[in-house]
PDB file of C-alpha atoms in Angstrom:
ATOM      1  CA  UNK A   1      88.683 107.382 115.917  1.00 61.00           C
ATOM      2  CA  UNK A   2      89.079 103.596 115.718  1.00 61.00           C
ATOM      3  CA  UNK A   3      91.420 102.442 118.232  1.00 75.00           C
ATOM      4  CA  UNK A   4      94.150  99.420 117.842  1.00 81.00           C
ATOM      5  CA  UNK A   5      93.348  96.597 120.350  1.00 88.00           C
ATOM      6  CA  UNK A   6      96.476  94.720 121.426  1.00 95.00           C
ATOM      7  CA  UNK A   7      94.166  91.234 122.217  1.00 95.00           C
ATOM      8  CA  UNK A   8      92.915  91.451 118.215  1.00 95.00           C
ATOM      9  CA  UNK A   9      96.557  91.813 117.021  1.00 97.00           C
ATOM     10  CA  UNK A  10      97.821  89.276 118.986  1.00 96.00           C
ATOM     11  CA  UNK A  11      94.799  86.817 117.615  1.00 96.00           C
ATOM     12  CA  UNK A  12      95.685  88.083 114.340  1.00 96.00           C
ATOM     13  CA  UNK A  13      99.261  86.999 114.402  1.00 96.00           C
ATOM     14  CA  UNK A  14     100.503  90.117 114.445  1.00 97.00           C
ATOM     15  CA  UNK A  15     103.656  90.082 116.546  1.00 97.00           C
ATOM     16  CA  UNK A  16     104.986  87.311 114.452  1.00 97.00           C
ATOM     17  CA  UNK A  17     108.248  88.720 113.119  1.00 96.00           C
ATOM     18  CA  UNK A  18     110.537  86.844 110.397  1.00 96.00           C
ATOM     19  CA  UNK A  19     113.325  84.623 111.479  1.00 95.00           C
ATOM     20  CA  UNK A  20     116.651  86.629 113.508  1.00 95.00           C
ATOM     21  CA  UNK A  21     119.050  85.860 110.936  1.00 94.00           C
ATOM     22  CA  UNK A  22     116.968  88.248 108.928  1.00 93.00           C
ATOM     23  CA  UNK A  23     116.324  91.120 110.895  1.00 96.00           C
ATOM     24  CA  UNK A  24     116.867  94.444 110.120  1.00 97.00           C
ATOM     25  CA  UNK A  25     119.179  96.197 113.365  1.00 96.00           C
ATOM     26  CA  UNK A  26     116.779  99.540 112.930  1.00 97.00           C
ATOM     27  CA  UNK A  27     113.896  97.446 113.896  1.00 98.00           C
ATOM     28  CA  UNK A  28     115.240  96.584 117.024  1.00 97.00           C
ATOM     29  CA  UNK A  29     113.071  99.381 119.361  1.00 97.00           C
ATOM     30  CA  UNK A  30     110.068  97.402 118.151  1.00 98.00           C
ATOM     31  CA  UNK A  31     111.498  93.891 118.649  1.00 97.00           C
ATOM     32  CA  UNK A  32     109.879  92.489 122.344  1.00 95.00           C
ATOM     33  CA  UNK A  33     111.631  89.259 122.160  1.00 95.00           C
ATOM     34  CA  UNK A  34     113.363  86.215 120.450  1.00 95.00           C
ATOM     35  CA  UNK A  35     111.809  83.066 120.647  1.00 94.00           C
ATOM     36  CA  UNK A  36     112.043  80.012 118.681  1.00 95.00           C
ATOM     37  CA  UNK A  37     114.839  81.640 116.181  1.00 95.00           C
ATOM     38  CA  UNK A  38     111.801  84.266 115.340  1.00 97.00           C
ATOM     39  CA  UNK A  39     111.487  87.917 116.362  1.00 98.00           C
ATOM     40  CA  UNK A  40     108.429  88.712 118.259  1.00 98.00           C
ATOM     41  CA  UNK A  41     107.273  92.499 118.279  1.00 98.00           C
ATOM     42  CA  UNK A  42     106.106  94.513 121.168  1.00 98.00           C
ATOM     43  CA  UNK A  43     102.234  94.640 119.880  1.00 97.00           C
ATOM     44  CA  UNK A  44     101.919  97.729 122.484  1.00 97.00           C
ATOM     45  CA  UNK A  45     103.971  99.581 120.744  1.00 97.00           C
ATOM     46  CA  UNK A  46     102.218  98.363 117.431  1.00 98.00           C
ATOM     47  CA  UNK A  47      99.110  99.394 118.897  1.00 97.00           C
ATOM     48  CA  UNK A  48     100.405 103.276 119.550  1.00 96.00           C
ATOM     49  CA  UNK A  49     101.699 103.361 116.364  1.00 97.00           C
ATOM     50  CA  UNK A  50      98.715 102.236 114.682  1.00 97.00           C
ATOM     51  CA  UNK A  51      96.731 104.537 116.528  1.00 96.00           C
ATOM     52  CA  UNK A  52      99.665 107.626 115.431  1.00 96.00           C
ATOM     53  CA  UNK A  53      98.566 106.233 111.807  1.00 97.00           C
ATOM     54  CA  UNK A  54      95.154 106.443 111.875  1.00 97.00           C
ATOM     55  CA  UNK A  55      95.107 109.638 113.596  1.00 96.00           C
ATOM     56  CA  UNK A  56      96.981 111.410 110.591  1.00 97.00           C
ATOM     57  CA  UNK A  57      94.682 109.380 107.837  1.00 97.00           C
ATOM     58  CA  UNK A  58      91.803 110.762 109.868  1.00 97.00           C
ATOM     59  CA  UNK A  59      93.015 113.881 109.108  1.00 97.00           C
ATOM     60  CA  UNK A  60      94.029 113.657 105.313  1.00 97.00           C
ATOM     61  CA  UNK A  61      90.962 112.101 104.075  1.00 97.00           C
ATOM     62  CA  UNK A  62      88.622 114.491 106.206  1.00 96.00           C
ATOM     63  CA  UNK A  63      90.542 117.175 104.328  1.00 96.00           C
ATOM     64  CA  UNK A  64      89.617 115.533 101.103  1.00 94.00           C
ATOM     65  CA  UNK A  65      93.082 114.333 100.248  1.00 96.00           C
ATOM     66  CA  UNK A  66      93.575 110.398  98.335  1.00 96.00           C
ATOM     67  CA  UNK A  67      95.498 107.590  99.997  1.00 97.00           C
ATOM     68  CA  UNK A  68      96.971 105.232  97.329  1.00 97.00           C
ATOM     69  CA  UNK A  69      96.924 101.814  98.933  1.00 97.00           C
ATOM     70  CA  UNK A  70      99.878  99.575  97.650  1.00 97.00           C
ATOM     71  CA  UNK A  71     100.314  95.830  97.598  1.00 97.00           C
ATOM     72  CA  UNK A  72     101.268  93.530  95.125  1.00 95.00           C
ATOM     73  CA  UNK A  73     102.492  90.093  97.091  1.00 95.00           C
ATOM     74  CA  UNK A  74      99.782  87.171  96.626  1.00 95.00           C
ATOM     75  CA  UNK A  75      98.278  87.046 100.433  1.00 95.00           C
ATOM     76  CA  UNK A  76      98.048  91.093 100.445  1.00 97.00           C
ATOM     77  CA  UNK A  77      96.453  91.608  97.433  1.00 95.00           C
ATOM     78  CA  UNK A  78      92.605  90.878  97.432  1.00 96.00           C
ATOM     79  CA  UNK A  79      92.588  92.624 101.015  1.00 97.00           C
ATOM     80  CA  UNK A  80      93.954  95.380 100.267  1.00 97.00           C
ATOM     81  CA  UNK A  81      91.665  95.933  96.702  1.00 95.00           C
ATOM     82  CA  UNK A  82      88.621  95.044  98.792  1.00 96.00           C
ATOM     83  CA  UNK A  83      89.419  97.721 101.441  1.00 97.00           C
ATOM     84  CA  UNK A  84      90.645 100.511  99.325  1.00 96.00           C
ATOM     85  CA  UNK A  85      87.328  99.516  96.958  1.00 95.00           C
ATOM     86  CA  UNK A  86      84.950 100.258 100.057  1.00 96.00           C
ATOM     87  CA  UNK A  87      86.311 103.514 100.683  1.00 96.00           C
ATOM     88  CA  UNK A  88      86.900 104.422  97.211  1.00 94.00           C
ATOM     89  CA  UNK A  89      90.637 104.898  97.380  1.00 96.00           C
ATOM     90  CA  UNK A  90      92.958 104.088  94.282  1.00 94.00           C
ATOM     91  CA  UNK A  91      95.130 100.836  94.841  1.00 95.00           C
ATOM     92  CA  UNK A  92      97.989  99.131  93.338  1.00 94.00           C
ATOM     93  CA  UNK A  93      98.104  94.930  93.688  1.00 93.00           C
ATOM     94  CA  UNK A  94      99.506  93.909  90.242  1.00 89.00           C
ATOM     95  CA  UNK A  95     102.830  94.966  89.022  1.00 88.00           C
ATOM     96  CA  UNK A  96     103.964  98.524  90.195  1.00 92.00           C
ATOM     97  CA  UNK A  97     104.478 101.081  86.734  1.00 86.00           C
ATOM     98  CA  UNK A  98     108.084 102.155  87.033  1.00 86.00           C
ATOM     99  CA  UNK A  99     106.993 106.109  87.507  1.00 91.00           C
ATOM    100  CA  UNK A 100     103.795 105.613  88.816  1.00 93.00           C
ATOM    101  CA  UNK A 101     104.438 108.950  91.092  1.00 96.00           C
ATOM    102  CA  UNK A 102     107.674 110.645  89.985  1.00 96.00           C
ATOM    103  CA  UNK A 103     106.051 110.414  85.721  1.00 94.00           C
ATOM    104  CA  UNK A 104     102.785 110.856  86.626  1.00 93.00           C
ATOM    105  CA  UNK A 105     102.127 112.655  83.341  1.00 92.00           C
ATOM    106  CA  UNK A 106     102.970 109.568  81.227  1.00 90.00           C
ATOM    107  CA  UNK A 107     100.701 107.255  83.362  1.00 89.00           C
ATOM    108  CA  UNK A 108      98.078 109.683  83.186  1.00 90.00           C
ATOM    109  CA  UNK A 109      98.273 109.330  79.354  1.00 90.00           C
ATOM    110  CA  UNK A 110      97.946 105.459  79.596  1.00 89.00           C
ATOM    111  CA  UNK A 111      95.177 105.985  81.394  1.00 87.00           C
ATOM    112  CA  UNK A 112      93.495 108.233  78.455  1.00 89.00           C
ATOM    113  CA  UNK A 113      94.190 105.764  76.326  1.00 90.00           C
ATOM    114  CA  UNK A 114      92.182 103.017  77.586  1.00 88.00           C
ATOM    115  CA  UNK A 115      89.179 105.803  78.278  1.00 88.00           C
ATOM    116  CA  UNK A 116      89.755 106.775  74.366  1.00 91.00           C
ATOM    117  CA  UNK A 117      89.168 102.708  74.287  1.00 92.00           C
ATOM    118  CA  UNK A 118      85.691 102.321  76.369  1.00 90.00           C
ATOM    119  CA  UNK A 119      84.832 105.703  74.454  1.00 92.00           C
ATOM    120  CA  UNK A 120      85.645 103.883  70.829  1.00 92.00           C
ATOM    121  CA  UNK A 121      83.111 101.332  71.991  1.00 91.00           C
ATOM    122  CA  UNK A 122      80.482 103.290  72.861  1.00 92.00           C
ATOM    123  CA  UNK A 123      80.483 105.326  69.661  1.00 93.00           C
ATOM    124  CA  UNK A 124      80.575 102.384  67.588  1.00 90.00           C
ATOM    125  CA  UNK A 125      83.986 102.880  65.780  1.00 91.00           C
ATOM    126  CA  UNK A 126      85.053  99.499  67.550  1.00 90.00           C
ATOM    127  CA  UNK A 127      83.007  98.108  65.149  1.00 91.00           C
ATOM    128  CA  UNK A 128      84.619  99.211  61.923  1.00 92.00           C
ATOM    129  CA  UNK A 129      88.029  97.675  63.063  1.00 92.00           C
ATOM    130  CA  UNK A 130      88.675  94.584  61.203  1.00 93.00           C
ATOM    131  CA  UNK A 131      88.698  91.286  63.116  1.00 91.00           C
ATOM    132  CA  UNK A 132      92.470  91.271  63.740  1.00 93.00           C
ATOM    133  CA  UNK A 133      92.640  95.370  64.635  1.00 93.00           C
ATOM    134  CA  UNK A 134      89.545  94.504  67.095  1.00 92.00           C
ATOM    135  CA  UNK A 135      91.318  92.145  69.000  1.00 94.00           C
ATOM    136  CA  UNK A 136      94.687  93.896  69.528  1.00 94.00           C
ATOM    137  CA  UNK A 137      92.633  96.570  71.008  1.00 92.00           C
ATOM    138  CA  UNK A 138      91.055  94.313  73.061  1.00 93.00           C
ATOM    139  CA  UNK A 139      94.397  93.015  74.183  1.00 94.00           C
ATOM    140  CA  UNK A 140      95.647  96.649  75.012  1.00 92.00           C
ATOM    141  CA  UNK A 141      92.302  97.568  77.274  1.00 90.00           C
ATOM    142  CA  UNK A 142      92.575  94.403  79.406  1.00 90.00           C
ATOM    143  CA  UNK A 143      96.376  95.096  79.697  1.00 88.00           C
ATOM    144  CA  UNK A 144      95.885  98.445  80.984  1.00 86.00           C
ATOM    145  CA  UNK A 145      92.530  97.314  83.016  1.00 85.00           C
ATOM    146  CA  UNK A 146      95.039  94.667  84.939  1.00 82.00           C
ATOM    147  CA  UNK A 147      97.760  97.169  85.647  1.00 81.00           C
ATOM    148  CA  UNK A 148      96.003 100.660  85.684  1.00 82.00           C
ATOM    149  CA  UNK A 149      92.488  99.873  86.259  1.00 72.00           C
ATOM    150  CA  UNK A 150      91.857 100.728  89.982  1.00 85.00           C
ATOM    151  CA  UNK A 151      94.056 104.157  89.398  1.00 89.00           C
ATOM    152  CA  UNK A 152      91.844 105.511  86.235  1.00 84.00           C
ATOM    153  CA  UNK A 153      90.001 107.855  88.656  1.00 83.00           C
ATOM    154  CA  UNK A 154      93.092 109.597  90.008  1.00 88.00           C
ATOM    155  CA  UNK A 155      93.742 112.598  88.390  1.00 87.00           C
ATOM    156  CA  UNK A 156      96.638 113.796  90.311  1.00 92.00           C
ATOM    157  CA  UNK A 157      99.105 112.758  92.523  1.00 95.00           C
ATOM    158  CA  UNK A 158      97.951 111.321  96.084  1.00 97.00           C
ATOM    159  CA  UNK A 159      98.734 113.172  98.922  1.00 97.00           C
ATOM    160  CA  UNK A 160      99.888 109.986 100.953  1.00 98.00           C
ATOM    161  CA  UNK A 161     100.484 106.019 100.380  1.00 98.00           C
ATOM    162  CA  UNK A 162      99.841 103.058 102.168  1.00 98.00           C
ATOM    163  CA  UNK A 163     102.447 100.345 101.668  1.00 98.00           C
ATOM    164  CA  UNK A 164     102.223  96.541 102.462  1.00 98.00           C
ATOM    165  CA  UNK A 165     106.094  95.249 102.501  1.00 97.00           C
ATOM    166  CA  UNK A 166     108.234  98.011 101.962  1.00 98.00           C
ATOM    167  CA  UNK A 167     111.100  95.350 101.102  1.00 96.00           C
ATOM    168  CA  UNK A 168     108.732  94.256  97.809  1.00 96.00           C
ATOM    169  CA  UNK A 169     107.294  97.407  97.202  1.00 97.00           C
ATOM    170  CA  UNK A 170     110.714  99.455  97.692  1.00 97.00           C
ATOM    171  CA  UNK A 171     110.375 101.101  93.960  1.00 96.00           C
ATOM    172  CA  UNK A 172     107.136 102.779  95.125  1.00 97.00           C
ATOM    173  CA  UNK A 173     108.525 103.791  99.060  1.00 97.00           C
ATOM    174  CA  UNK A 174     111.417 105.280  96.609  1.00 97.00           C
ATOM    175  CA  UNK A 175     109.204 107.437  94.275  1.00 97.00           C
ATOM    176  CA  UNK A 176     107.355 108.757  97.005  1.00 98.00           C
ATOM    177  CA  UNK A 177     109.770 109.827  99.304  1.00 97.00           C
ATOM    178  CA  UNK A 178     111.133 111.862  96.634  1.00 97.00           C
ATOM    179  CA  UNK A 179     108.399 113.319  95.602  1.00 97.00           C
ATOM    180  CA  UNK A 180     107.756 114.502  99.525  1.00 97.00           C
ATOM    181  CA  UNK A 181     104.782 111.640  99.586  1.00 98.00           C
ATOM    182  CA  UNK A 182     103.874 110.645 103.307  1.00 98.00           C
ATOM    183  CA  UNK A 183     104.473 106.781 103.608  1.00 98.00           C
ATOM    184  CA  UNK A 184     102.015 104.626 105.668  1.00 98.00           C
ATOM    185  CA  UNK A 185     103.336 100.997 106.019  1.00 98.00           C
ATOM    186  CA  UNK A 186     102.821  97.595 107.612  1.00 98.00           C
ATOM    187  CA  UNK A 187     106.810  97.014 108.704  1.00 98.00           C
ATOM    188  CA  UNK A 188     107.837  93.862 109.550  1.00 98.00           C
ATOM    189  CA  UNK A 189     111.561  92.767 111.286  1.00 98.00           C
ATOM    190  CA  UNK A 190     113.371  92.354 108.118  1.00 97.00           C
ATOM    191  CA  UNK A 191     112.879  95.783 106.868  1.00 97.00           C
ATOM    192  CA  UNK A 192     114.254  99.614 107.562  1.00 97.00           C
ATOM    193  CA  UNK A 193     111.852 101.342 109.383  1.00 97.00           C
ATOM    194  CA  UNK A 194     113.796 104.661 108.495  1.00 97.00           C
ATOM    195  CA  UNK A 195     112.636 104.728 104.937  1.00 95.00           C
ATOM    196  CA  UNK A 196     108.520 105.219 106.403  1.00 97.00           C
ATOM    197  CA  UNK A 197     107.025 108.508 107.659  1.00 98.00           C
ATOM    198  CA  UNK A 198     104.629 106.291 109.428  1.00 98.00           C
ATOM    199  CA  UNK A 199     105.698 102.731 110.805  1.00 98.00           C
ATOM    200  CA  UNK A 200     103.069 100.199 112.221  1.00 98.00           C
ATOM    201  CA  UNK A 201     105.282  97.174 113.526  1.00 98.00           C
ATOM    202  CA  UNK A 202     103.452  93.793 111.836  1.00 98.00           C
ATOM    203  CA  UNK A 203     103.561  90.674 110.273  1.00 98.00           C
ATOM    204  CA  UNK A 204     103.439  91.480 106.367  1.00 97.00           C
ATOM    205  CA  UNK A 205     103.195  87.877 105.612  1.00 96.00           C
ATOM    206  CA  UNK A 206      99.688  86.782 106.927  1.00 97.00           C
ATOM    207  CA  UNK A 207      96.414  87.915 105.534  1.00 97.00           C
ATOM    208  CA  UNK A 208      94.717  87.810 108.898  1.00 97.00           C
ATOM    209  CA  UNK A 209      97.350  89.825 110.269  1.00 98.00           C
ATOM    210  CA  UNK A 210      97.214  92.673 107.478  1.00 98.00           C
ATOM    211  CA  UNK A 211      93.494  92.346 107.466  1.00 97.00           C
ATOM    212  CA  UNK A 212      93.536  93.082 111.228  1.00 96.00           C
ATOM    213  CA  UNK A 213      95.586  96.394 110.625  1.00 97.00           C
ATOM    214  CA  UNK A 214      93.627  97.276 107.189  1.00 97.00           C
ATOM    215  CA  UNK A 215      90.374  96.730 109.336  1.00 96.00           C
ATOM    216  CA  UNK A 216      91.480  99.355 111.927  1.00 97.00           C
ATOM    217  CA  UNK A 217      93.212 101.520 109.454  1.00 97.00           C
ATOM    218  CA  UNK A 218      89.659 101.629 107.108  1.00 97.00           C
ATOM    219  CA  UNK A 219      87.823 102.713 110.012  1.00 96.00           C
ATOM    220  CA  UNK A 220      89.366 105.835 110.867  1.00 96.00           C
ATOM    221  CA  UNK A 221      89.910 106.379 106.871  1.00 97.00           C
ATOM    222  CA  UNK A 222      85.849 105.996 106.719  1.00 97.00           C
ATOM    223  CA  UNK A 223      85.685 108.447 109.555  1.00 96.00           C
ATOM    224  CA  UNK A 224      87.161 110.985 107.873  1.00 96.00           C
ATOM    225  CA  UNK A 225      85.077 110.573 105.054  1.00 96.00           C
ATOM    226  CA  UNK A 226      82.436 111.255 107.174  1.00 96.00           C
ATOM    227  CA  UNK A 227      83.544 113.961 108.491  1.00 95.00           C
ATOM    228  CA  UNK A 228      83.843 115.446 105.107  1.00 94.00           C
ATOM    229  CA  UNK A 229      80.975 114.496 103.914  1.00 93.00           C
ATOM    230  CA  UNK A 230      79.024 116.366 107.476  1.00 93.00           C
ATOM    231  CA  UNK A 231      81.144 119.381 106.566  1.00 89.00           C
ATOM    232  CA  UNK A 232      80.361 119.708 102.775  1.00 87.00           C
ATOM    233  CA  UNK A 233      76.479 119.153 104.021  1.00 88.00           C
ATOM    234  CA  UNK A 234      76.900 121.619 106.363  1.00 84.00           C
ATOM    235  CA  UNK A 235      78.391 124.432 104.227  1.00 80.00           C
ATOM    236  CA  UNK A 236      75.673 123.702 101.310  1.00 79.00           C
ATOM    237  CA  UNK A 237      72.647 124.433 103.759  1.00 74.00           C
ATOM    238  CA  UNK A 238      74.415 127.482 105.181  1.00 74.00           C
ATOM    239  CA  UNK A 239      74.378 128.476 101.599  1.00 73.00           C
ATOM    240  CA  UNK A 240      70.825 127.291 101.168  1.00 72.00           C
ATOM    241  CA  UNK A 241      70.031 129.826 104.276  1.00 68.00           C
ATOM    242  CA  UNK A 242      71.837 132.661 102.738  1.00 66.00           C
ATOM    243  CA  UNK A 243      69.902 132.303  99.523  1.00 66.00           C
ATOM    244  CA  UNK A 244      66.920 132.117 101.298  1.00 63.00           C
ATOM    245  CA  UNK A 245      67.927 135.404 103.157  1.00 68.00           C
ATOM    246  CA  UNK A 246      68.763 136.863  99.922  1.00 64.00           C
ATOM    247  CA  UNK A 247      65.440 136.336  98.005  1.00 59.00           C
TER     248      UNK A 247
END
């Protein structure tokens, strides 16, 4: 399992918390120090609760389960698309759809409709749209590409998320709590650890900083994979055997 080095998040910039008049009280057993009118966090206990993290994502994805990875602020964004990309994982970094989890059914239907789109333009009935009709489709498919695009794979409800600012992202920390969702999250001073199933202390703010934890979070994600991937292997040759056996 990857491991969280405290010398990488402390050249990230992780321990940079936001300014004391803006903490949140509950944060306070991961709070080291004041200094400068800024919160610094205790990056060893960062680094056990990083490792707690990765530990459980280990164990979801080598179980097969999907991780939707949520971030829509501007320096979070193209870090966390490129990391949930590479291991395949939906992601979330534009708007968040009101009901993304708790009217899953509706979004689902969205998504159908821009398939039924890429399927009109294969067939060729695109084509015998008129000129105006063609480009209002066009206008709905790149509308849902922006805000559903990276979820039109997911067919059903993930079994955990992984949020960037809970603060910004509070409708989605909402919708999955009530829906029993597991809630990974980057949780900086100003928020309420209390709302997260599993809290890694960190700057939100900085891209190197939630690069750093994406980095380490990726890894053990990718060995689970792995480890599925080994297993599935493993049970098609013992079936291979069997068959052999058989004939």
């Amino acid at each position: 399992m990857a491991k969280a080095n405290v010398k990488d998040l402390l050249e990230a910039g992780v321990h940079f918390g936001h300014m004391t008049r803006k903490w949140n009280p509950n944060m306070a057993p991961y709070i080291f120090m004041e200094k400068n009118g800024i919160h610094i966090i205790d990056l060893h206990k960062t680094a056990v609760k990083l490792d707690d993290a990765c530990v459980a994502l280990e164990k979801l994805t080598s179980a097969g389960k999907k991780v939707l990875f949520v971030a829509t602020k501007k320096q979070a964004k193209e870090i966390v698309a490129k990391h949930a990309s590479e291991l395949n994982m939906p992601y979330i970094t534009e708007r968040w759809p009101g009901g993304m989890l708790t009217n899953f059914v509706t979004i689902r239907k969205a998504v159908k409709k821009m398939n039924a789109i890429d399927k009109m333009k294969k067939d060729g009935t695109f084509e015998t749209l008129s000129k105006k009709e063609r480009l209002q489709v066009d206008r709905q498919r790149a509308n849902l590409e922006k805000n559903l695009g990276s979820i039109a794979d997911m067919v059903r409800l993930p079994s955990a998320i992984f949020v960037v600012d809970i603060l910004r992202e509070h409708i989605a920390v909402t919708e999955a709590k009530k829906l029993g969702i597991p809630v990974f999250a980057i949780v900086d001073t100003n928020s309420d650890p209390r709302k997260v199933d599993f809290v890694i202390p960190g700057n939100d703010d900085a891209s190197k900083s939630i690069d750093m934890i994406l980095s380490v979070v990726s890894d053990s994600i990718k060995e689970g994979l792995s480890q599925r991937k080994a297993e599935k292997e493993k049970a098609k040759d013992a079936e291979k055997v069997s068959e052999d056996k058989d004939a």
